[in-house]
């Protein structure tokens, strides 16, 4: 509503604040401030901040803000301006949401996302928890909430402004993306001793990153022959997973600021685990907490729903699996080189998968009027089924469920009728015959089968209602290829339903609070 929209102002309308996060004690502070005579114009926790700053009277904006943030509980970033000090902006960070400071052609800048600054500069400083930034013409300072000065910590961002644009197409989701060859080759700097010491792996992620983590389990167990556990980060941080100094904790986050992932990483470190981050943003909180980092180097992703970040995460995890196999002696050097050669072919194969766009557009016209959709996959493609379902529900608002195809008889089969679209991932791999049987089970119950398979598959063409022929790829690369038509399907369905593909309702790009 207009009343709850940012910025929020104080009673005198001389202070204004914008805020990302959650103020956990806002109800108590609101009652206290109302009792003191403050009048609120909204129901948000954000407005509490500006009235609390106002309550400190004639104190300079920097000091009043410092006192106010000392009373706030929760994870938040804020930026405040005052009509009394028109040349000053004060920012503060507590918890997971990012806050980024920079100086450039546009002056002194404060933002919550690196891509917003790239037109002006590629040198940024990311504030730590408990820090404040004070911006004035020609000068920036960083201090703690308690008043201790901080030295500058400038990081270089290797994206450029063009990477953050939509290149003239309808949305950023429809850009031609690929797992980049140079990104694969730059996944170096991994400490072989760190990898060799590991006896078990715990992979953490949320949302799309969790699906990438599930795919990583198949890769690492196959190439490094070691036990891998996958956890949703929001659950891992509140239980007691077995972690010791022989546990390699792989934390996946596009932004590097996901609150639950950060919480799980800190808990893992306190238990003795060594942390490897897979992240897209240089200098992000996750990368500073980790013992080692693989950067996905996908460039900024403008749309809220993760697209190219997912394929880049799969590529980075494949590189990690190869390195682990080499470090543990389960993968010979020549076999590793052959796998790297396969990954070098991934960009071309992903690009070729974009040629399915016309066919997927036709199929989208069947799906967009449905109220539900089922996605099925086996082996390493099971996480792809989960991811395909997530994308459809995120950007088209159609209910969708991803499921292991072998579990279809244990519940989802009851949903199948003549109207339910069932997307089956069926490339020619060692589980191909199992997927043929699954398709036949769906057809026997009059389900509408949309099969994603490799080119020239007459057996599936004879059984499926609709076929999307994808390029054949090696096992390590096939998930990256299959991800493309899944994402295209969600995109085209959303467009047909006139949904905002880049900014789906109720979603945020970086979930920086619990």
Short mmCIF file of N, CA, C and O in Angstrom, two decimals, residues 222-224 321-340:
data_model
loop_
_atom_site.label_atom_id
_atom_site.label_comp_id
_atom_site.label_asym_id
_atom_site.label_seq_id
_atom_site.Cartn_x
_atom_site.Cartn_y
_atom_site.Cartn_z
N UNK A 222 30.08 -39.89 -7.20
CA UNK A 222 30.54 -40.66 -8.36
C UNK A 222 32.03 -40.48 -8.62
O UNK A 222 32.73 -41.46 -8.92
N UNK A 223 32.54 -39.26 -8.49
CA UNK A 223 33.92 -38.98 -8.87
C UNK A 223 34.90 -39.08 -7.70
O UNK A 223 36.05 -39.46 -7.89
N UNK A 224 34.46 -38.71 -6.50
CA UNK A 224 35.37 -38.71 -5.36
C UNK A 224 35.14 -39.88 -4.41
O UNK A 224 35.94 -40.10 -3.51
N UNK A 321 33.85 -31.45 -7.88
CA UNK A 321 33.85 -32.91 -7.86
C UNK A 321 35.11 -33.48 -8.50
O UNK A 321 35.70 -34.45 -8.00
N UNK A 322 35.55 -32.87 -9.60
CA UNK A 322 36.78 -33.31 -10.26
C UNK A 322 37.99 -33.09 -9.35
O UNK A 322 38.84 -33.98 -9.19
N UNK A 323 38.07 -31.92 -8.74
CA UNK A 323 39.18 -31.62 -7.83
C UNK A 323 39.20 -32.58 -6.64
O UNK A 323 40.26 -33.03 -6.20
N UNK A 324 38.03 -32.87 -6.10
CA UNK A 324 37.96 -33.81 -4.97
C UNK A 324 38.44 -35.19 -5.40
O UNK A 324 39.17 -35.87 -4.66
N UNK A 325 38.02 -35.63 -6.57
CA UNK A 325 38.46 -36.94 -7.07
C UNK A 325 39.96 -37.01 -7.25
O UNK A 325 40.61 -38.01 -6.89
N UNK A 326 40.56 -35.93 -7.76
CA UNK A 326 42.01 -35.89 -7.92
C UNK A 326 42.72 -35.89 -6.57
O UNK A 326 43.70 -36.61 -6.36
N UNK A 327 42.21 -35.05 -5.63
CA UNK A 327 42.86 -34.94 -4.33
C UNK A 327 42.80 -36.24 -3.54
O UNK A 327 43.72 -36.58 -2.79
N UNK A 328 41.75 -37.00 -3.73
CA UNK A 328 41.57 -38.25 -2.99
C UNK A 328 42.13 -39.47 -3.73
O UNK A 328 42.11 -40.58 -3.21
N UNK A 329 42.58 -39.26 -4.96
CA UNK A 329 43.15 -40.36 -5.72
C UNK A 329 42.14 -41.31 -6.31
O UNK A 329 42.49 -42.41 -6.77
N UNK A 330 40.88 -40.90 -6.36
CA UNK A 330 39.84 -41.76 -6.94
C UNK A 330 39.63 -41.46 -8.42
O UNK A 330 38.87 -42.15 -9.09
N UNK A 331 40.29 -40.42 -8.91
CA UNK A 331 40.14 -40.01 -10.31
C UNK A 331 41.54 -39.82 -10.89
O UNK A 331 42.33 -39.00 -10.40
N UNK A 332 41.84 -40.55 -11.93
CA UNK A 332 43.14 -40.44 -12.57
C UNK A 332 43.25 -39.11 -13.32
O UNK A 332 42.24 -38.54 -13.74
N UNK A 333 44.48 -38.66 -13.49
CA UNK A 333 44.71 -37.36 -14.13
C UNK A 333 44.16 -37.31 -15.55
O UNK A 333 43.55 -36.31 -15.96
N UNK A 334 44.31 -38.40 -16.31
CA UNK A 334 43.81 -38.38 -17.69
C UNK A 334 42.29 -38.38 -17.72
O UNK A 334 41.67 -37.75 -18.58
N UNK A 335 41.67 -39.09 -16.75
CA UNK A 335 40.21 -39.08 -16.67
C UNK A 335 39.71 -37.69 -16.29
O UNK A 335 38.69 -37.21 -16.81
N UNK A 336 40.43 -37.03 -15.39
CA UNK A 336 40.05 -35.67 -14.98
C UNK A 336 40.15 -34.71 -16.17
O UNK A 336 39.28 -33.86 -16.38
N UNK A 337 41.22 -34.85 -16.96
CA UNK A 337 41.37 -33.99 -18.14
C UNK A 337 40.24 -34.21 -19.13
O UNK A 337 39.74 -33.27 -19.75
N UNK A 338 39.81 -35.45 -19.27
CA UNK A 338 38.71 -35.74 -20.19
C UNK A 338 37.41 -35.07 -19.70
O UNK A 338 36.63 -34.55 -20.51
N UNK A 339 37.20 -35.08 -18.38
CA UNK A 339 36.00 -34.44 -17.83
C UNK A 339 36.06 -32.92 -18.01
O UNK A 339 35.04 -32.28 -18.31
N UNK A 340 37.24 -32.35 -17.83
CA UNK A 340 37.39 -30.91 -18.04
C UNK A 340 37.12 -30.56 -19.50
O UNK A 340 36.49 -29.54 -19.82
#
